PDB file of C-alpha atoms in Angstrom:
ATOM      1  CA  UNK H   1       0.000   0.000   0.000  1.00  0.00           C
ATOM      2  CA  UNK H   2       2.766   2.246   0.663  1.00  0.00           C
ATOM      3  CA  UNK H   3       4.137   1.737  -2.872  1.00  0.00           C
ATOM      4  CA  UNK H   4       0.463   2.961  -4.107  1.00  0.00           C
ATOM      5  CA  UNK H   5       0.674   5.777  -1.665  1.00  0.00           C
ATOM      6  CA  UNK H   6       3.246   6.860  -3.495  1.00  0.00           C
ATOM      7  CA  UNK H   7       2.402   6.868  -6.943  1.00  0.00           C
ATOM      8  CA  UNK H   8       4.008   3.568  -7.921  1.00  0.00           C
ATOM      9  CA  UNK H   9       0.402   1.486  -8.196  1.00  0.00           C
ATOM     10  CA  UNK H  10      -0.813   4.029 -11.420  1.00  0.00           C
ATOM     11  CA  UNK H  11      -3.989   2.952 -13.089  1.00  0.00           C
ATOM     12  CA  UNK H  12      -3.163   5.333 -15.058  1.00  0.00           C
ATOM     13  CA  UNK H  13      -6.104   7.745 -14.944  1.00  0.00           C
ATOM     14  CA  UNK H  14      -5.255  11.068 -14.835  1.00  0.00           C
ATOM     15  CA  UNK H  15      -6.134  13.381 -11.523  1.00  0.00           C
ATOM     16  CA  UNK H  16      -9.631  14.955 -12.089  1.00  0.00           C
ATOM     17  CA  UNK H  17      -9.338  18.729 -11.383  1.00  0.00           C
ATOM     18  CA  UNK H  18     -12.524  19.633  -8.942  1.00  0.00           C
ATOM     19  CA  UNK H  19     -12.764  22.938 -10.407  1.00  0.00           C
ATOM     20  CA  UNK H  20     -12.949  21.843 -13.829  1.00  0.00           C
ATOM     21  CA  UNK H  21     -15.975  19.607 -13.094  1.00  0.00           C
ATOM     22  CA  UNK H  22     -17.576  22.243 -11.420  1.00  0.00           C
ATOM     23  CA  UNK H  23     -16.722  24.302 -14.352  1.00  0.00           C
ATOM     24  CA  UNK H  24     -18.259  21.998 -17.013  1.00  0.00           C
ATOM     25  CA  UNK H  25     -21.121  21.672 -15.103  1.00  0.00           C
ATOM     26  CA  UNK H  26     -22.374  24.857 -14.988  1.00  0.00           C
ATOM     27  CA  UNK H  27     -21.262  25.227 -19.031  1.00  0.00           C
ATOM     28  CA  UNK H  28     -23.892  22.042 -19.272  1.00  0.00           C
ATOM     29  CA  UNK H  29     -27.013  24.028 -17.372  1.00  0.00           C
ATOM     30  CA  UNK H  30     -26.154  26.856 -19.384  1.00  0.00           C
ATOM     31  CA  UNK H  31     -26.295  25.256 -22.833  1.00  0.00           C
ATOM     32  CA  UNK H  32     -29.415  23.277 -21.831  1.00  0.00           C
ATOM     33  CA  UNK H  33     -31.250  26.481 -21.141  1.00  0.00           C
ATOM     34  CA  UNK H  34     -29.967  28.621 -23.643  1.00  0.00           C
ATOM     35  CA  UNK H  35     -31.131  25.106 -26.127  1.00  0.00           C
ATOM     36  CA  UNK H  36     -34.127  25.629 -24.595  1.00  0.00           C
ATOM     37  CA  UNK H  37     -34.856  29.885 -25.127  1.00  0.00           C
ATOM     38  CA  UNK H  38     -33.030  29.953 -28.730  1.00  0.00           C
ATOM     39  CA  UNK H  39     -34.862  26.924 -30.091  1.00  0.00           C
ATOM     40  CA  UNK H  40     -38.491  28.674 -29.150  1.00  0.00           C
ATOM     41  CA  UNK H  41     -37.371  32.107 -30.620  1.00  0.00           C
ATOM     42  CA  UNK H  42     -35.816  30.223 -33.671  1.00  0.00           C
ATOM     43  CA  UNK H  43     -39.238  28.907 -34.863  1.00  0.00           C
ATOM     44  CA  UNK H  44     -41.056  31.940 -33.650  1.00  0.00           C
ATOM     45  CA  UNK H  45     -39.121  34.056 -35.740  1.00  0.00           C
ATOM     46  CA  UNK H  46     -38.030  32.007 -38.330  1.00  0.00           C
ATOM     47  CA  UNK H  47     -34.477  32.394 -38.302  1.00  0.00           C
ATOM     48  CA  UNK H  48     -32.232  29.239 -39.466  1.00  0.00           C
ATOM     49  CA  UNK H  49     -29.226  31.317 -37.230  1.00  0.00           C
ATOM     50  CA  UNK H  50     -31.269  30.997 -34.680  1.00  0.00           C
ATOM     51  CA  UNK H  51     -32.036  26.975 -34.935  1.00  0.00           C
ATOM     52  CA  UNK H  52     -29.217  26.259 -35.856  1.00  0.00           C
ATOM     53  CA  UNK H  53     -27.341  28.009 -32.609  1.00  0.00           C
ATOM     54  CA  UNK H  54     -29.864  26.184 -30.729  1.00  0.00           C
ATOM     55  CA  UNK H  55     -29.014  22.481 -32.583  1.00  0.00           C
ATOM     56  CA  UNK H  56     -25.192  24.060 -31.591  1.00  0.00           C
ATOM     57  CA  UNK H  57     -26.165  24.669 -27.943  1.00  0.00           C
ATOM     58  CA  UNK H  58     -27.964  21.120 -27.346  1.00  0.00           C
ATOM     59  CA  UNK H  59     -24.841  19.427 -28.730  1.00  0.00           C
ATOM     60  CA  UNK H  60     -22.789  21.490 -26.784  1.00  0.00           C
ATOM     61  CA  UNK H  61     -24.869  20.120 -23.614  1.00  0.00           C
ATOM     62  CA  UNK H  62     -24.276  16.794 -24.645  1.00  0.00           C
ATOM     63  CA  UNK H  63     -20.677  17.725 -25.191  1.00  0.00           C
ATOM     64  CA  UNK H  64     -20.382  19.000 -21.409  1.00  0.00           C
ATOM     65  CA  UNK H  65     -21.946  15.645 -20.272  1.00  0.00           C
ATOM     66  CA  UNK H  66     -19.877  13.631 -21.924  1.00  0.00           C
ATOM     67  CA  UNK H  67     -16.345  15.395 -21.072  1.00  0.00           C
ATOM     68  CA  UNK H  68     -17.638  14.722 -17.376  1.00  0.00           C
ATOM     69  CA  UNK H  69     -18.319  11.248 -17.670  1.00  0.00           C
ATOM     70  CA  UNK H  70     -14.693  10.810 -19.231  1.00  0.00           C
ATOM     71  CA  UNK H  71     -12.503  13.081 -16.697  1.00  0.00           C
ATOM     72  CA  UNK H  72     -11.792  10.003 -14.465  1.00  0.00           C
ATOM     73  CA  UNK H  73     -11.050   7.989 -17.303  1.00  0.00           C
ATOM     74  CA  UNK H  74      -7.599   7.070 -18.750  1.00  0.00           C
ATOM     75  CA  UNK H  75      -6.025   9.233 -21.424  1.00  0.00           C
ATOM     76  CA  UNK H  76      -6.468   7.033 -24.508  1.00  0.00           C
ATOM     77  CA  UNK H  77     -10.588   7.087 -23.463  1.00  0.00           C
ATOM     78  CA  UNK H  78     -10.704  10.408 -23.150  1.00  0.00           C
ATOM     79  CA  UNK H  79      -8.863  10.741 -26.758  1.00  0.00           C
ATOM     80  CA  UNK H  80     -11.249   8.130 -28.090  1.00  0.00           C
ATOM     81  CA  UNK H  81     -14.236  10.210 -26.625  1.00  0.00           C
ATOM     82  CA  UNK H  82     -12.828  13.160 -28.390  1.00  0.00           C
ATOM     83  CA  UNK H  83     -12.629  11.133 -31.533  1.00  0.00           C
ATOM     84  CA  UNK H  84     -16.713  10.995 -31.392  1.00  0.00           C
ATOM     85  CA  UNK H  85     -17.233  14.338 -30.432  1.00  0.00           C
ATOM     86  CA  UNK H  86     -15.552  15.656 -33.523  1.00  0.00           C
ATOM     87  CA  UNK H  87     -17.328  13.255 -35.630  1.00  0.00           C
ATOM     88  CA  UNK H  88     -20.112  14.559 -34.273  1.00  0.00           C
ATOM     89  CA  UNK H  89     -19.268  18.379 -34.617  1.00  0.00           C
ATOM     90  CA  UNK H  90     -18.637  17.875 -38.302  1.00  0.00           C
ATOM     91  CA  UNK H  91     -22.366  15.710 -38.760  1.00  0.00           C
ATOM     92  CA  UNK H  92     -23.373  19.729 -37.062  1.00  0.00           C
ATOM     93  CA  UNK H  93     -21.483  21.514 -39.679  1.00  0.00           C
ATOM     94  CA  UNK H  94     -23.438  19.228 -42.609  1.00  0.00           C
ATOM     95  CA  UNK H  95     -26.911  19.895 -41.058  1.00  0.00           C
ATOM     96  CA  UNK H  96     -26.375  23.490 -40.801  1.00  0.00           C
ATOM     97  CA  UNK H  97     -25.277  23.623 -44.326  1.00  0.00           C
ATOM     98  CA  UNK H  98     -28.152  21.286 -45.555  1.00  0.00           C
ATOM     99  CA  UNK H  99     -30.616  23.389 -43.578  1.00  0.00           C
ATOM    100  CA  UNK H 100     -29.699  27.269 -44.930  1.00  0.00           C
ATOM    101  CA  UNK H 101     -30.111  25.593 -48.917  1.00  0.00           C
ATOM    102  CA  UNK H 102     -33.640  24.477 -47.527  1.00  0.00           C
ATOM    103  CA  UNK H 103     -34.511  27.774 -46.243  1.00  0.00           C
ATOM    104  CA  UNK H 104     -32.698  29.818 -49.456  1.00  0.00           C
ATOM    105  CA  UNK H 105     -35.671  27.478 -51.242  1.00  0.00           C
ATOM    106  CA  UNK H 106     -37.700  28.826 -49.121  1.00  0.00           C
ATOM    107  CA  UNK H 107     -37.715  32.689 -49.234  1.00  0.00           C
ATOM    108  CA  UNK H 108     -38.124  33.135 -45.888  1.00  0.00           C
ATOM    109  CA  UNK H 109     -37.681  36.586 -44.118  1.00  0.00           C
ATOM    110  CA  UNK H 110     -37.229  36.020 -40.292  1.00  0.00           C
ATOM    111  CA  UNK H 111     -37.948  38.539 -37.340  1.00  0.00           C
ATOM    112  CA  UNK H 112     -34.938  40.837 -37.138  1.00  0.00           C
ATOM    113  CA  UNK H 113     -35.434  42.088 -33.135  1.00  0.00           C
ATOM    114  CA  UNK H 114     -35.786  38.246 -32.164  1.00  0.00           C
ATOM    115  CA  UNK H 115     -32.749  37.161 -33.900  1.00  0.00           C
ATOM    116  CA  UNK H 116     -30.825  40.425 -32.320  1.00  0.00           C
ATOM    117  CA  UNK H 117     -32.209  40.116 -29.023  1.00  0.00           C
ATOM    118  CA  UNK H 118     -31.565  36.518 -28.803  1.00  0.00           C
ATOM    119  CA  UNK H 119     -28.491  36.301 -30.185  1.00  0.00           C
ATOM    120  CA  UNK H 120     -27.333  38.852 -27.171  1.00  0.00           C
ATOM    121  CA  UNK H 121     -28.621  36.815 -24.921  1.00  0.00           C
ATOM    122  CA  UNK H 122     -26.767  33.744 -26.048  1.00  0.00           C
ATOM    123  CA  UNK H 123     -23.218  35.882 -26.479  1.00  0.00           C
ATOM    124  CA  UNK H 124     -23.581  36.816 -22.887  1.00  0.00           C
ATOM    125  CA  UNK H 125     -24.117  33.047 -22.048  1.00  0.00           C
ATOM    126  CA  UNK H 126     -21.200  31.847 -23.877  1.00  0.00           C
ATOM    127  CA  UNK H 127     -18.691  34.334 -22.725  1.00  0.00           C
ATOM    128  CA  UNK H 128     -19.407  33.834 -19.273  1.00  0.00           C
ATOM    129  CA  UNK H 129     -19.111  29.410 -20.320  1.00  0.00           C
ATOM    130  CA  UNK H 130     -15.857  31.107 -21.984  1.00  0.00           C
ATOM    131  CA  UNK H 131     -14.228  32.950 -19.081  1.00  0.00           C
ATOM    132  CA  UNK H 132     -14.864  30.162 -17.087  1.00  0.00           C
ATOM    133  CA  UNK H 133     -13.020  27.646 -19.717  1.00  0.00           C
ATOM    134  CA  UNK H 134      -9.886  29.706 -20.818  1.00  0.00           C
ATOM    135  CA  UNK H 135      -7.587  28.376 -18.326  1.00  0.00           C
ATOM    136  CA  UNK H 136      -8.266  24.588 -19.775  1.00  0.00           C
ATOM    137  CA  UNK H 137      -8.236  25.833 -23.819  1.00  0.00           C
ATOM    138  CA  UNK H 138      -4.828  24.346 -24.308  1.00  0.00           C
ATOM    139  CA  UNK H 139      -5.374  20.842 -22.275  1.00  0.00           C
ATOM    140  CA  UNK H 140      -5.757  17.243 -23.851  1.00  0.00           C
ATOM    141  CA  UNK H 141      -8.026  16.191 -27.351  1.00  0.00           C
ATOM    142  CA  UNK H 142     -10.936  16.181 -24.951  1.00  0.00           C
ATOM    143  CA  UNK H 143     -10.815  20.003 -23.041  1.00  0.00           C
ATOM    144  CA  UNK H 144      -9.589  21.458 -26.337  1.00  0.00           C
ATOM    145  CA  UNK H 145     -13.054  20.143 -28.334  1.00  0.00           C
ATOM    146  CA  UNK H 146     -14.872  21.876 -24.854  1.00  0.00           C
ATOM    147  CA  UNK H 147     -13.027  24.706 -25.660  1.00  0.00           C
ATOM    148  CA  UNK H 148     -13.633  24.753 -29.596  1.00  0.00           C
ATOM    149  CA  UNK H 149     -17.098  24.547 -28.654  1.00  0.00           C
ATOM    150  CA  UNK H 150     -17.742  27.459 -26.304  1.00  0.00           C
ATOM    151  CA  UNK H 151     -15.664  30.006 -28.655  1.00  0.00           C
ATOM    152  CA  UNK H 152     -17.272  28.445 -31.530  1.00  0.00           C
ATOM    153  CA  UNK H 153     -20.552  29.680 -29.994  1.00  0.00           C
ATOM    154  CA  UNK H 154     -19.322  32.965 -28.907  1.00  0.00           C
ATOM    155  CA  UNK H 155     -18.448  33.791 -32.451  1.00  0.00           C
ATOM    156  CA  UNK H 156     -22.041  32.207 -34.390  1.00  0.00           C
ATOM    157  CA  UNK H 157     -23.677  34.633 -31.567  1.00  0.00           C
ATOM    158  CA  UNK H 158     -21.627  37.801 -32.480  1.00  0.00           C
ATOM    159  CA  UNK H 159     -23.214  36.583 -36.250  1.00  0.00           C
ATOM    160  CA  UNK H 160     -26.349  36.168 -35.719  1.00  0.00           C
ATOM    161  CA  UNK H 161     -26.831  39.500 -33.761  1.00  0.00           C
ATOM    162  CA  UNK H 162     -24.917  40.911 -37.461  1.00  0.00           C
ATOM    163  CA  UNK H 163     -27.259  38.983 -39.353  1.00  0.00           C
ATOM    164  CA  UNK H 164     -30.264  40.538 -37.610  1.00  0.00           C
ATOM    165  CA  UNK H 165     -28.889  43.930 -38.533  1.00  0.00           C
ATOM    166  CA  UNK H 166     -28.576  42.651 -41.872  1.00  0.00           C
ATOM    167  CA  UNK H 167     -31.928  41.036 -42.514  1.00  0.00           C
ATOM    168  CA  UNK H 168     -33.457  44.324 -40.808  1.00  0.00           C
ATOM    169  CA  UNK H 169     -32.071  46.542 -43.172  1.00  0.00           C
ATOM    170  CA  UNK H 170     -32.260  44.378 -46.306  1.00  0.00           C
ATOM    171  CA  UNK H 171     -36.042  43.209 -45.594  1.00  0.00           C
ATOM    172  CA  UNK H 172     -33.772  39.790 -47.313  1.00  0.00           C
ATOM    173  CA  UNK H 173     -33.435  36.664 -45.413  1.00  0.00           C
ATOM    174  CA  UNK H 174     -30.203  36.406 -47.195  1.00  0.00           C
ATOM    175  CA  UNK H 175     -28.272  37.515 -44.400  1.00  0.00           C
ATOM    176  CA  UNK H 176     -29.185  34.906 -42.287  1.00  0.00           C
ATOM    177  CA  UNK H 177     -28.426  32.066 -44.308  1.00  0.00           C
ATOM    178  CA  UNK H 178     -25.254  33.834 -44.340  1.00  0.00           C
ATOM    179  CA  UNK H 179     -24.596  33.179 -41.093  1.00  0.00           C
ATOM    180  CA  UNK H 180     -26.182  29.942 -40.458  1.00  0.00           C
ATOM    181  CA  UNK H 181     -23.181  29.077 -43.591  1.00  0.00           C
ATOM    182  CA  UNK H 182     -20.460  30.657 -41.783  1.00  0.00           C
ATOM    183  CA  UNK H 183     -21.343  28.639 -38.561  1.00  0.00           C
ATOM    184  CA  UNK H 184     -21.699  24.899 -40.454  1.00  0.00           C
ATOM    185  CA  UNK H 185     -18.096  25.537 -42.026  1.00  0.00           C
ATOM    186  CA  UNK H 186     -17.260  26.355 -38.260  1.00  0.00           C
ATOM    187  CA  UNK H 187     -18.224  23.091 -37.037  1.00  0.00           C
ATOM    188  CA  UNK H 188     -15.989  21.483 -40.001  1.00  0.00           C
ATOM    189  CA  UNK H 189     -13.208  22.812 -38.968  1.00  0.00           C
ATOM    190  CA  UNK H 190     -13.548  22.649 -35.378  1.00  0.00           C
ATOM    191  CA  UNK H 191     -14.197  19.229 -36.062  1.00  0.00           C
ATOM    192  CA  UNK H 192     -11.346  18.990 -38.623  1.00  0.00           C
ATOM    193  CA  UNK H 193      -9.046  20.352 -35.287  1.00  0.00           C
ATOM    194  CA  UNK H 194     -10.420  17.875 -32.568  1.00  0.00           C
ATOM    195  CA  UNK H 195     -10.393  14.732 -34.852  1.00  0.00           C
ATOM    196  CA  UNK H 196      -6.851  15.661 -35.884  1.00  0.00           C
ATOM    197  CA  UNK H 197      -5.763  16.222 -32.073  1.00  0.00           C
ATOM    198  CA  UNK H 198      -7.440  12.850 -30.337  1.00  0.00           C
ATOM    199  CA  UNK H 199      -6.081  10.774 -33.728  1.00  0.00           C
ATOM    200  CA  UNK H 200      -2.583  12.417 -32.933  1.00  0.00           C
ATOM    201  CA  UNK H 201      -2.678  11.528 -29.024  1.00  0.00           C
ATOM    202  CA  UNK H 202      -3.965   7.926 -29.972  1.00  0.00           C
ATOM    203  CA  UNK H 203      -0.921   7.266 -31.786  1.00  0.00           C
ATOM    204  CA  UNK H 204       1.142   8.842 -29.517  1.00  0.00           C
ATOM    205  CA  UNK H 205      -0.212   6.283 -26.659  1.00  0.00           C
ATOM    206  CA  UNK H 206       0.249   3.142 -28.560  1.00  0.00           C
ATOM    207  CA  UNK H 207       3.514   3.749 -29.983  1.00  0.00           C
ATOM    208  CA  UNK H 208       5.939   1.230 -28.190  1.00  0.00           C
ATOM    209  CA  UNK H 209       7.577   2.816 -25.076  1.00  0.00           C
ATOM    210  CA  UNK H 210      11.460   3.565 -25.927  1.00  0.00           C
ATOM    211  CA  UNK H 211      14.051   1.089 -23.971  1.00  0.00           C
ATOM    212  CA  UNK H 212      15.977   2.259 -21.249  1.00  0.00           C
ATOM    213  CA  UNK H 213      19.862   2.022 -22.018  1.00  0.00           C
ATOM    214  CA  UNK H 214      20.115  -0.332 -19.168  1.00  0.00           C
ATOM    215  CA  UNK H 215      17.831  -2.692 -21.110  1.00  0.00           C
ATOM    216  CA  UNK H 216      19.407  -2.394 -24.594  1.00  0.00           C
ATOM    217  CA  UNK H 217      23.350  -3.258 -23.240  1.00  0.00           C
ATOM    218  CA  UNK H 218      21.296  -6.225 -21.614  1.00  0.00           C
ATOM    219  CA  UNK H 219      19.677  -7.393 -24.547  1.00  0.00           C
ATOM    220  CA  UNK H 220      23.502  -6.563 -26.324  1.00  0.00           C
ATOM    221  CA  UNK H 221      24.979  -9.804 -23.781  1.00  0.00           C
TER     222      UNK H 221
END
């Protein structure tokens, strides 16, 4: 027991940092509310922005959820979790996409002071998430994708609040098919980022340990 004591019985699970849980949790009650207001206002006023930063903040729930049922885990888990949570950014990006050429069919004109008023709402939301996550941004596969996420959002809100402006003074719903564009390629490349990262660290942990020089002069005799 004393060897465990002292580090030498390693499962190999890294330390979970209490702050960060607490952290992630109150990202998750965020998102779920914020789901919650923007998908309401998003059919109300029309706005594929809007529904589409509330199919962004559900995810993003999920995404919370999921990074706290992996933070006791070991490493190569939490990279495999990361793994699935890009895949599942990008399959965002494609339905975002897939939804703005729907509503460019359409013709629809959505409710300017909704999508601006909103959209506020939801920047205010995700910086606070943000200030909250900054100090992890730069951790493994898994806290970077949390990361990606939450500034991801920050930046589709700081759109959609443009796109308002836009749609108000055009009378055109072009403007916010603009954005709801701009935030699918988002979630490609975010996606494109966190994929890249866990595939790098799963390498990294099943590449062979190097041998010791002790152990290559005994393999020599």
């Amino acid at each position: 027991m004393a060897d465990c004591c002292s580090g030498g019985c390693s499962t190999g699970k890294p330390p979970v940092d209490p702050r960060y849980r607490r952290v992630l949790w109150i990202a998750l009650w965020v998102n779920a509310l914020m789901f919650g207001v923007e998908i309401f206002a998003g059919w109300a006023a029309g706005s594929v922005a809007l529904l589409a930063d509330a199919v962004d903040f559900l995810g993003d729930a999920a995404n919370y959820g999921i990074s706290l049922f992996v933070l006791g885990l070991a490493p190569v888990w939490r990279s495999r979790t990361a793994l699935l949570k890009g895949a599942t950014m990008g399959g965002y990006g494609i339905f975002v996409l897939g939804t703005a050429l729907w509503h460019l069919k359409l013709g629809m004109v959505p409710k300017a002071e909704t999508m601006g008023v909103v959209g506020f709402l939801a920047l205010l939301a995700n910086c606070a998430v943000g200030a909250l996550l900054w100090a992890y941004r730069n951790g493994d596969a898994n806290m970077r994708s949390v990361w990606l996420c939450t500034r991801n959002d920050a930046i589709s809100n700081v759109a959609v609040m443009l796109a308002a402006l836009g749609v108000f003074g055009t009378g055109s719903g072009l403007p916010d098919l603009l954005v709801a564009t701009i935030m699918g390629l988002l979630g490609l490349s975010a996606a494109y980022a966190v994929v890249t990262h866990a595939r790098r660290e799963m390498r990294e942990a099943a590449a062979p340990a190097p041998a010791s020089a002790a152990a290559v002069e005994l393999k020599r005799r």
